[in-house]
């Protein structure tokens, strides 16, 4: 059974569809990434999936329960890591876990039994009595992750789990998430870090304007949607290279002072650039970010 | 019973700061009661046949319950809802918004019960009551008053963009209520048109229950006054729930 299935999901605000006929089915025991620019409808989709808001159309099955009417039942076995810090500032690390566990109706003795392993998992074993506001940003995020695991969920929903963290802290969160995937938990995460999606997710849905515009494995998306090589050419003279690019690249884009050349044959292209001797360039394999930018455009979303 | 976990969460936080909290709840009304009661009482002599301090006791009790319930559902609940995102975290668990607000409502009522009982203990200690058994009936009055103002407070909280907004409620509702509802002087001292306004204020009804009980009489129309308090509380809660749903879950 799919832990989450969304069919024709639609949500409108003031006549504008923020989620617009969205279909999504996530596979058990996998990590599914929801990628999209700001305002694409990621967070709204998660809130709909959790039964927090009502859809205008479409169907939602969360762990087999229709939403929102089955919300209380389904959410017993779902863990949520929200985007904003919502730890209890008056409580210690341990009290945060204990209090949150009580919202699931889990007896105190059972919670006391679960907490040491969760602290260990979050790398907070020595911090049990520390007050939440005294923790670093990375520790807070790991505590939020531990808190989401207090009910031993089958599905973990994470809304931008590493936004605002430094690289060290981010890697530590990723390590935790990989352990959970290895334990067989299903993860659904939104992110706009391509690297995060590429490293963690088996399957990725790219969402824009409330719709899934592409779906597949990270590698599959790159293979399907984009040429395998990118040569970025920098410099002031690149505006004069458009004709040249038409001849030598499969596809190209100019963004500011960079020309992005997409090609199957990077050797020929770089040889050509070397022969011209002028511009600086960088060759790299195509990444998920290239797919993302191709599909959602380079315009700023605010 | 989901609300109980929310109530317990607030209780656990309160326990950490119980000392200053009780002191704060008690000191302010007590200073007013004793300061005005003894000081002003010198000039006033008897009001409605009893020393001014005794007259003031019931009003102080009612308004300190009102204050406690109002502060809890305005400033404290707003912190949990808006600043700390505590409610949002809870809504990701099996609990519903109704559980959250019910927990907050009953918590604020419990806290104001404690405020009221603290004043009641002072009333007992200073011998400001006539009949001990009747003074025990102040307990349900305190509870109803707490539910009334907690419910109304949740309604105000739901519409508030920031802490400053609460000043409107205090300046336009709470302070006039304290002056009109008969805390400091009997409402029959008011001009007729103001007395009509006072009749609509929930605090008036709380005092019309509390004052006779302090003075050793059974209140007249007790059922009516109690119903008004409960009606304000339940209506405030229901509207507060609706507005909060619109605020958080849309």
mmCIF file of C-alpha atoms in Angstrom, chain A residues 10-19 44 54 56, chain B residues 250:
data_model
loop_
_atom_site.group_PDB
_atom_site.id
_atom_site.type_symbol
_atom_site.label_atom_id
_atom_site.label_comp_id
_atom_site.label_asym_id
_atom_site.label_seq_id
_atom_site.Cartn_x
_atom_site.Cartn_y
_atom_site.Cartn_z
ATOM 1 C CA UNK A 10 -6.681 21.003 -6.103
ATOM 2 C CA UNK A 11 -6.580 23.889 -3.662
ATOM 3 C CA UNK A 12 -7.530 27.448 -4.577
ATOM 4 C CA UNK A 13 -6.930 30.660 -2.688
ATOM 5 C CA UNK A 14 -8.952 33.649 -3.822
ATOM 6 C CA UNK A 15 -9.652 31.970 -7.160
ATOM 7 C CA UNK A 16 -5.998 31.100 -7.853
ATOM 8 C CA UNK A 17 -5.114 27.407 -7.838
ATOM 9 C CA UNK A 18 -2.054 26.934 -5.617
ATOM 10 C CA UNK A 19 -2.322 23.190 -6.041
ATOM 11 C CA UNK A 44 0.296 23.519 0.695
ATOM 12 C CA UNK A 54 -9.392 20.902 3.010
ATOM 13 C CA UNK A 56 -11.269 21.975 -3.182
ATOM 14 C CA UNK B 250 -6.541 27.545 5.580
#
